[in-house]
Short mmCIF file of N, CA and C in Angstrom, two decimals:
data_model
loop_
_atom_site.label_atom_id
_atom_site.label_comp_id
_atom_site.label_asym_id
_atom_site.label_seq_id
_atom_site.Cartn_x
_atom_site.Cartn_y
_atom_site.Cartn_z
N UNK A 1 40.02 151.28 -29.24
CA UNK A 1 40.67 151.12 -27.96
C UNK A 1 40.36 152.30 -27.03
N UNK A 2 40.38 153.46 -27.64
CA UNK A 2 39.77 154.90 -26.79
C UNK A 2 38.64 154.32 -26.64
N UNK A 3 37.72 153.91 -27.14
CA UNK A 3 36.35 154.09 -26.64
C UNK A 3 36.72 152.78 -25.67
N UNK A 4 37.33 151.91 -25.71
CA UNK A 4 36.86 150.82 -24.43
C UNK A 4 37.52 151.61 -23.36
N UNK A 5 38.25 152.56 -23.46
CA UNK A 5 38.99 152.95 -21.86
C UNK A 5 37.85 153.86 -21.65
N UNK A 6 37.35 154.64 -22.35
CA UNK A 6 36.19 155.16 -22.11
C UNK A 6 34.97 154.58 -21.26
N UNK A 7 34.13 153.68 -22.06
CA UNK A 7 33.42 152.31 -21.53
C UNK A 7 34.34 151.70 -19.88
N UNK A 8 35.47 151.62 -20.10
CA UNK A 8 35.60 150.93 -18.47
C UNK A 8 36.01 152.69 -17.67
N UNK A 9 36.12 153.37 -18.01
CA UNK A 9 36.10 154.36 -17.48
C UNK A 9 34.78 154.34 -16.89
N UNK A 10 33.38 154.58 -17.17
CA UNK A 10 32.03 154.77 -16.80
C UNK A 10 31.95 153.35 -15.79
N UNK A 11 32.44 152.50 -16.48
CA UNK A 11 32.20 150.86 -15.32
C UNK A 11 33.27 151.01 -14.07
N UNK A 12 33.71 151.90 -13.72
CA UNK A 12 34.92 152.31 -12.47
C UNK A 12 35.76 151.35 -12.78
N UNK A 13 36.10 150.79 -13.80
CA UNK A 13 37.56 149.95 -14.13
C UNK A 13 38.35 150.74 -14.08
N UNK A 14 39.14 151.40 -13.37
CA UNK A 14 40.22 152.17 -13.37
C UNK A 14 41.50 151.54 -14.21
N UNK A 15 41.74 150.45 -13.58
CA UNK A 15 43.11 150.00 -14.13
C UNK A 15 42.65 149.19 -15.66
N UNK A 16 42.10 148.86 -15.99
CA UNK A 16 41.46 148.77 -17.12
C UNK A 16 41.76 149.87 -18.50
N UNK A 17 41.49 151.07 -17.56
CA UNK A 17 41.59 152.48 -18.24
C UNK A 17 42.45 153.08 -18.76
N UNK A 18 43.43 152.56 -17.76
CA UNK A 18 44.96 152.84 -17.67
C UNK A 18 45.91 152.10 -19.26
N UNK A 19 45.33 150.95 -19.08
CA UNK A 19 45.71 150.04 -20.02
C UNK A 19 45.15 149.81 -21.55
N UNK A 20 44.04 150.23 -21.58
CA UNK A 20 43.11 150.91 -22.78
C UNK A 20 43.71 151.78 -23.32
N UNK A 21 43.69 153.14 -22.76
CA UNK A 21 43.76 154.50 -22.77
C UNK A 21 45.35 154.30 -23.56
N UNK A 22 46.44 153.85 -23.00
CA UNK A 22 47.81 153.67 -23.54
C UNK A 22 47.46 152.52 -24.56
N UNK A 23 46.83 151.69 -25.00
CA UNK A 23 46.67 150.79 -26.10
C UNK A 23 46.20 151.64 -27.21
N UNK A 24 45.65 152.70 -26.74
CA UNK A 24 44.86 153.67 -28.04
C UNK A 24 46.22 154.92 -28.25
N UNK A 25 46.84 155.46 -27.29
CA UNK A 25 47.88 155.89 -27.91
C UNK A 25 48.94 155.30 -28.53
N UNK A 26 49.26 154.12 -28.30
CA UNK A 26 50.38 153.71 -29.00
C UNK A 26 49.56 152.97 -30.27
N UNK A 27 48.17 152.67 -29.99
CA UNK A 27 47.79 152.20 -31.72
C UNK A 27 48.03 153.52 -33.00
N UNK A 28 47.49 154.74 -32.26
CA UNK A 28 47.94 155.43 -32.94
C UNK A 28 49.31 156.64 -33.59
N UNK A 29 49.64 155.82 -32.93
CA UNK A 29 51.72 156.36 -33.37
C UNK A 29 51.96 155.40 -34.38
N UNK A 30 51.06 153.74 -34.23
CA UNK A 30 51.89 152.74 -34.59
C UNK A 30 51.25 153.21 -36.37
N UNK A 31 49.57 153.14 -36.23
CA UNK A 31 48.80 153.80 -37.40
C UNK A 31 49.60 154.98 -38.30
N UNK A 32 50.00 156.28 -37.58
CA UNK A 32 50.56 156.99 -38.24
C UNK A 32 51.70 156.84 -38.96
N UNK A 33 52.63 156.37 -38.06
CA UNK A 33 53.93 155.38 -38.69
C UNK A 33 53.97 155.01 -39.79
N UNK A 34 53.02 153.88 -39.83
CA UNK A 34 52.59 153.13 -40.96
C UNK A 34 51.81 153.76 -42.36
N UNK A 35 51.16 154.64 -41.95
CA UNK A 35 50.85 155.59 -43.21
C UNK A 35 51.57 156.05 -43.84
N UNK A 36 53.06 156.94 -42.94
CA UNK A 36 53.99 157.60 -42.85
C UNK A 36 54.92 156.59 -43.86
N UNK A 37 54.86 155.59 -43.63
CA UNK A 37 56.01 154.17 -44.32
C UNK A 37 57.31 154.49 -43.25
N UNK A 38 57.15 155.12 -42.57
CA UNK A 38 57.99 155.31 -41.15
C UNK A 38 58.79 153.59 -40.67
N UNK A 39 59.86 153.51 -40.46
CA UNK A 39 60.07 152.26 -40.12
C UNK A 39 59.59 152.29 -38.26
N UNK A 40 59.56 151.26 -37.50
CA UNK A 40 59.34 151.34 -36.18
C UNK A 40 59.15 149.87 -36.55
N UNK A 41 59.64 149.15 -34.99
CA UNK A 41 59.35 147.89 -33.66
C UNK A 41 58.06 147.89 -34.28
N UNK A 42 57.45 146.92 -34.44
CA UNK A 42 56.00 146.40 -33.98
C UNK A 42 55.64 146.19 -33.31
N UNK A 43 56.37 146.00 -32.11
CA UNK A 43 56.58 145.27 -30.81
C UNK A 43 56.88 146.77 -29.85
N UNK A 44 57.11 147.88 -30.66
CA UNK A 44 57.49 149.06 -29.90
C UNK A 44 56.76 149.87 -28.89
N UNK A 45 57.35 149.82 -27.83
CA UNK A 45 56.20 150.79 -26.51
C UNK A 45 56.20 152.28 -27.07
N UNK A 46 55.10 152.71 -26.29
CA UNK A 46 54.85 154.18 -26.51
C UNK A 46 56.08 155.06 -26.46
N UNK A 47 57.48 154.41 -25.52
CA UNK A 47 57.70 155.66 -25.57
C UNK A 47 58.86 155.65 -26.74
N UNK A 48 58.90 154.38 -27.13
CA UNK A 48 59.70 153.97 -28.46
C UNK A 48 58.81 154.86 -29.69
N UNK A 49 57.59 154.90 -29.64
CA UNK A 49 57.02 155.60 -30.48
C UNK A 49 57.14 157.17 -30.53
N UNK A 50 57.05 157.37 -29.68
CA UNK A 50 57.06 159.16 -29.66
C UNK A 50 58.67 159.55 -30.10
N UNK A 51 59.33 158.54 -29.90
CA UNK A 51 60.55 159.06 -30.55
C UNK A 51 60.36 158.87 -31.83
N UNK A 52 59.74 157.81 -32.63
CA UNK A 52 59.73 157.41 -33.89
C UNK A 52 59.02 159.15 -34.83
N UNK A 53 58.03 159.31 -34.04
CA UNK A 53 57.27 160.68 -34.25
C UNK A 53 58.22 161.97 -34.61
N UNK A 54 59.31 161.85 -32.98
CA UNK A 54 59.37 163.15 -32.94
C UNK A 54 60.77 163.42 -33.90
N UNK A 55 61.52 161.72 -34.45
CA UNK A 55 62.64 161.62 -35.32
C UNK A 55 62.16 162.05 -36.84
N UNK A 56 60.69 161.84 -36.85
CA UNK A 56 59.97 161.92 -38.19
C UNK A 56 59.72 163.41 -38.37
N UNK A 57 59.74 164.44 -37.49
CA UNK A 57 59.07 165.58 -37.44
C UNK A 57 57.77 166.10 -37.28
N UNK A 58 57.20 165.16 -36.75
CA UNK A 58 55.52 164.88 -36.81
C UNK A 58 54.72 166.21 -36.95
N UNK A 59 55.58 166.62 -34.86
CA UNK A 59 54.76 167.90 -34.66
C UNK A 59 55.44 169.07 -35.07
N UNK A 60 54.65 169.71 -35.31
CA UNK A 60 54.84 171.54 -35.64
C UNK A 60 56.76 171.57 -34.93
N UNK A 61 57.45 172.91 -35.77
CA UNK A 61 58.61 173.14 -35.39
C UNK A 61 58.41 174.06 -34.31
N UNK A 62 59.35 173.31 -33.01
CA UNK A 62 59.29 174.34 -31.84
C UNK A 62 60.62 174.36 -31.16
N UNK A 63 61.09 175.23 -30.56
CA UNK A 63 62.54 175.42 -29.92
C UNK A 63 62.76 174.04 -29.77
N UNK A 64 63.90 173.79 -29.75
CA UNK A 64 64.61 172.31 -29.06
C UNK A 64 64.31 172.06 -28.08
N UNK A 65 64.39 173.08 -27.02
CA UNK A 65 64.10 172.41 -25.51
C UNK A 65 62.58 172.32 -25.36
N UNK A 66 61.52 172.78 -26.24
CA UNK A 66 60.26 172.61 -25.73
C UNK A 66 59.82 171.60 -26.79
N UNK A 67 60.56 170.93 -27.66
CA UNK A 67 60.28 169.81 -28.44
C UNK A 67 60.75 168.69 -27.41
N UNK A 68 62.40 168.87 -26.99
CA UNK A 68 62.34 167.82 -25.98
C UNK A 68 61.17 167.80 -24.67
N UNK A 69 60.81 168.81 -24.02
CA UNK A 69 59.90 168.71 -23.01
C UNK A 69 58.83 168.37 -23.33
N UNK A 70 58.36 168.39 -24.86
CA UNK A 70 56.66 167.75 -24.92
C UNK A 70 56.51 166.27 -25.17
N UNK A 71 58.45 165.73 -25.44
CA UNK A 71 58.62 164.56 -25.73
C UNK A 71 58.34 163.77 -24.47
N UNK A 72 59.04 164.81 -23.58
CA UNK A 72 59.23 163.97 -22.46
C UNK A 72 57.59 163.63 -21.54
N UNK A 73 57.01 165.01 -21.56
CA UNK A 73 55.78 164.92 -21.08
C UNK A 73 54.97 163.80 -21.39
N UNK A 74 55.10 163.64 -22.89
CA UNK A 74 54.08 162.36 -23.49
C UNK A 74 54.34 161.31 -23.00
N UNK A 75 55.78 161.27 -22.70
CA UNK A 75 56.47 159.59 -22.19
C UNK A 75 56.02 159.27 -20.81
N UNK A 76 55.96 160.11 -20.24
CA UNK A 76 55.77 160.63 -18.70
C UNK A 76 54.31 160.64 -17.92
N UNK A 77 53.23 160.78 -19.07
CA UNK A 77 52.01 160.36 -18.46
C UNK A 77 51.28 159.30 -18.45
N UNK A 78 50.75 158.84 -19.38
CA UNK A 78 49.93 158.12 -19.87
C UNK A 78 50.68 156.87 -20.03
N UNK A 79 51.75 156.73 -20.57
CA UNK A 79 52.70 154.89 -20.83
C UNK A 79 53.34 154.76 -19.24
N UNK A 80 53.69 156.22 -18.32
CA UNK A 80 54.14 156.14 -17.13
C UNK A 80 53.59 155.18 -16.20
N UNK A 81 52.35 156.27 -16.05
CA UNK A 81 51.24 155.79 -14.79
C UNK A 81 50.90 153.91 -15.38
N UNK A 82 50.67 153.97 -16.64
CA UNK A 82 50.10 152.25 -17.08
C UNK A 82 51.30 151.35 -16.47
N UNK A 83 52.28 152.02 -16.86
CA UNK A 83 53.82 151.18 -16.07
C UNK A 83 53.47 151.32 -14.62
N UNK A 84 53.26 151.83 -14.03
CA UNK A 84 54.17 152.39 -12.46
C UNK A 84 52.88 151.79 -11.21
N UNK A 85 51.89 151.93 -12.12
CA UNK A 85 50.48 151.72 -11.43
C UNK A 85 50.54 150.26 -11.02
N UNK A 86 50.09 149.04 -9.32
CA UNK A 86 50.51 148.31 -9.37
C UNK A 86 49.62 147.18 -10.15
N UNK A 87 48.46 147.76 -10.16
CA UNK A 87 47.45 146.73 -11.19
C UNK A 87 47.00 146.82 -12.59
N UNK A 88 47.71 148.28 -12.85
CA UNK A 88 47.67 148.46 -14.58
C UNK A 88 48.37 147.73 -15.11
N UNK A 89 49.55 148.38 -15.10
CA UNK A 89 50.69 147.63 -16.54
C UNK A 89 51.04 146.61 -16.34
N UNK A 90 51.61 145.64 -15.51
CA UNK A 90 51.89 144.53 -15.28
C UNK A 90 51.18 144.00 -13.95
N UNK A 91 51.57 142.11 -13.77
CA UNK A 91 51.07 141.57 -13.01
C UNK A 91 51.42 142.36 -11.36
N UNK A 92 50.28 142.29 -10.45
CA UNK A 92 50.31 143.27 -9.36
C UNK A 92 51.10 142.57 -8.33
N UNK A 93 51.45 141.24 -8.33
CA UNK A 93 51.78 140.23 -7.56
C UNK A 93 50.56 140.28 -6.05
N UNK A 94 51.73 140.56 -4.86
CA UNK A 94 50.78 140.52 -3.62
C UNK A 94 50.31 142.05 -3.46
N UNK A 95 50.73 143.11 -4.03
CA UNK A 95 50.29 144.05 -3.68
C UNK A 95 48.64 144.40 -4.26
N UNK A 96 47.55 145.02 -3.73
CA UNK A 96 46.34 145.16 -3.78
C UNK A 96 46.17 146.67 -3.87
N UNK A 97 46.57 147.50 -4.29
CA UNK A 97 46.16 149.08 -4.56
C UNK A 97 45.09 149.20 -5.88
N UNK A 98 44.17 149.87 -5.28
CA UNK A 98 43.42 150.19 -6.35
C UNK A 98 43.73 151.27 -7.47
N UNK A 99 43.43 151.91 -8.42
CA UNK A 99 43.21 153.13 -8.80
C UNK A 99 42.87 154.42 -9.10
N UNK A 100 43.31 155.07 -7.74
CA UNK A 100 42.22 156.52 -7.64
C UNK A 100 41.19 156.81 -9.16
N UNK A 101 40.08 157.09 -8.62
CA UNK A 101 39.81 157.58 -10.07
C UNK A 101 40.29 159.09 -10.71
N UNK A 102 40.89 159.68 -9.84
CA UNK A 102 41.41 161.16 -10.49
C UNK A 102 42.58 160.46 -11.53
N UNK A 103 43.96 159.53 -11.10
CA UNK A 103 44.29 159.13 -11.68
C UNK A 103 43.93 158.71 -13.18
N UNK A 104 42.62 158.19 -13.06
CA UNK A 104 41.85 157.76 -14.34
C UNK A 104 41.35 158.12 -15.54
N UNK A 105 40.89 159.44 -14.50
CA UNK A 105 40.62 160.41 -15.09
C UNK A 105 41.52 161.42 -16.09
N UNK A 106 42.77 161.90 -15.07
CA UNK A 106 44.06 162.33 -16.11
C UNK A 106 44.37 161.46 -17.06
N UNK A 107 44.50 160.34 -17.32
CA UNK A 107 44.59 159.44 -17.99
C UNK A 107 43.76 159.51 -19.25
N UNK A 108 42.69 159.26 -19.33
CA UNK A 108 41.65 159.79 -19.97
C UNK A 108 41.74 160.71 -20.84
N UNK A 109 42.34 162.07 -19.98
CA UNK A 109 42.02 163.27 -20.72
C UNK A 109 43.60 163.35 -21.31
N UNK A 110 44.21 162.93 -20.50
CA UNK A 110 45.61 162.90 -21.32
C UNK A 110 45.70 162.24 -22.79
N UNK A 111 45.67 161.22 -22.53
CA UNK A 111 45.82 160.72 -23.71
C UNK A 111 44.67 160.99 -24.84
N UNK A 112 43.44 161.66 -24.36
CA UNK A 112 42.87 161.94 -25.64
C UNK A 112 43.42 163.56 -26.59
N UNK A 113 44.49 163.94 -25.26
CA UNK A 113 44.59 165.06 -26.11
C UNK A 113 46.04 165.09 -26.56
N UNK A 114 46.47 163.56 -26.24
CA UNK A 114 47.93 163.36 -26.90
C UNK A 114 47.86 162.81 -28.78
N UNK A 115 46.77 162.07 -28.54
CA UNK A 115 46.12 161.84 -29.53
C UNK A 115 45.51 162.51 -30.67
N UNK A 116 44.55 163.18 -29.74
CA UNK A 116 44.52 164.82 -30.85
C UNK A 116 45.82 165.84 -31.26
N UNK A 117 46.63 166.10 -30.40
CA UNK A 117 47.93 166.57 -31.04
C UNK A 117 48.65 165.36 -31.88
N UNK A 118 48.20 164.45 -32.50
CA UNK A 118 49.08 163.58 -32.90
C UNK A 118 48.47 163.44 -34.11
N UNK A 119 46.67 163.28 -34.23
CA UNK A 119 45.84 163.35 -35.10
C UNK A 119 46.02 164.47 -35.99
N UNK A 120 45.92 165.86 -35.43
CA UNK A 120 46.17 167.13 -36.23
C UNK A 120 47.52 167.27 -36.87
N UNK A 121 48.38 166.51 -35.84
CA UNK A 121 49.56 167.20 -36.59
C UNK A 121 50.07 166.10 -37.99
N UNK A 122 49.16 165.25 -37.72
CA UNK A 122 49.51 164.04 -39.38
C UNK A 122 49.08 164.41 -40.56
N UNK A 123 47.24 164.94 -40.07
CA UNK A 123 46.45 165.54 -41.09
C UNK A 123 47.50 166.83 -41.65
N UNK A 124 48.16 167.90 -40.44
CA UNK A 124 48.80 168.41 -41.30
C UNK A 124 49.99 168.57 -42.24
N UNK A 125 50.85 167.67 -41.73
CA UNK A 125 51.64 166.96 -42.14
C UNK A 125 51.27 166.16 -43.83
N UNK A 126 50.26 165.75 -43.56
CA UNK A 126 49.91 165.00 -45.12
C UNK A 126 49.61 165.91 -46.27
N UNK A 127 48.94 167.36 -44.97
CA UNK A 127 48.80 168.22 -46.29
C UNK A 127 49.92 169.09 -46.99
N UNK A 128 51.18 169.34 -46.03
CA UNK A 128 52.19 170.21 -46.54
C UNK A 128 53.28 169.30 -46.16
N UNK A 129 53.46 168.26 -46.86
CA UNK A 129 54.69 167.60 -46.28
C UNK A 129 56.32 168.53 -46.63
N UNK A 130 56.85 167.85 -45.79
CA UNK A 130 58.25 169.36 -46.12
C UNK A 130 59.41 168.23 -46.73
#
């Protein structure tokens, strides 16, 4: 799913990207989960997931308030913009806005490095479980 937001990334599919890009983060919360034997929705949005994560202990131990703020950040970019955007996340009706590509771009880089903090912190997780 990263690589097709990638792929319509290069084809200027912006909103495409949007919707990729969040299909590859929430495949992989749903992946980890499931390794994890973690219960979670199947049906669960991203930001249902990052709670599932952050109830599990996923990432590294950090103050409370900067565990809640990285929670919130994750919820806040990448599942945001796919929501909020009028031709990403859902039907656009009459409205016609395109997708800046800077937008697309954060997108992109966001979620690949939500992903990589999500990737590292399982691998380490599997190796020192607590």
């Amino acid at each position: 799913e990263f690589h097709e937001a990638l792929a319509a990334y290069r084809r200027g599919e912006y909103d495409a990207v949007l919707t990729k890009a969040n299909h590859a983060f929430e495949s992989t919360m749903k992946i980890i989960a499931g390794k994890m034997r973690w219960s979670y929705d199947e049906n669960a949005s991203a930001g249902a997931m990052i709670d599932v994560m952050m109830a599990n202990e996923l990432l590294p131990p950090l103050r409370d308030s900067a565990m809640k703020a990285l929670g919130s950040m994750m919820k806040s970019d990448v599942p945001a913009l796919r929501n909020k955007m009028p031709s990403a996340g859902h039907g656009r009706g009459e409205k016609q806005m395109e997708i800046p590509e800077q937008f697309a771009t954060y997108v992109i880089s966001a979620s690949a490095a939500n992903i990589r903090l999500l990737m590292d912190s399982y691998k380490a997780k599997r190796k020192n479980p607590r």
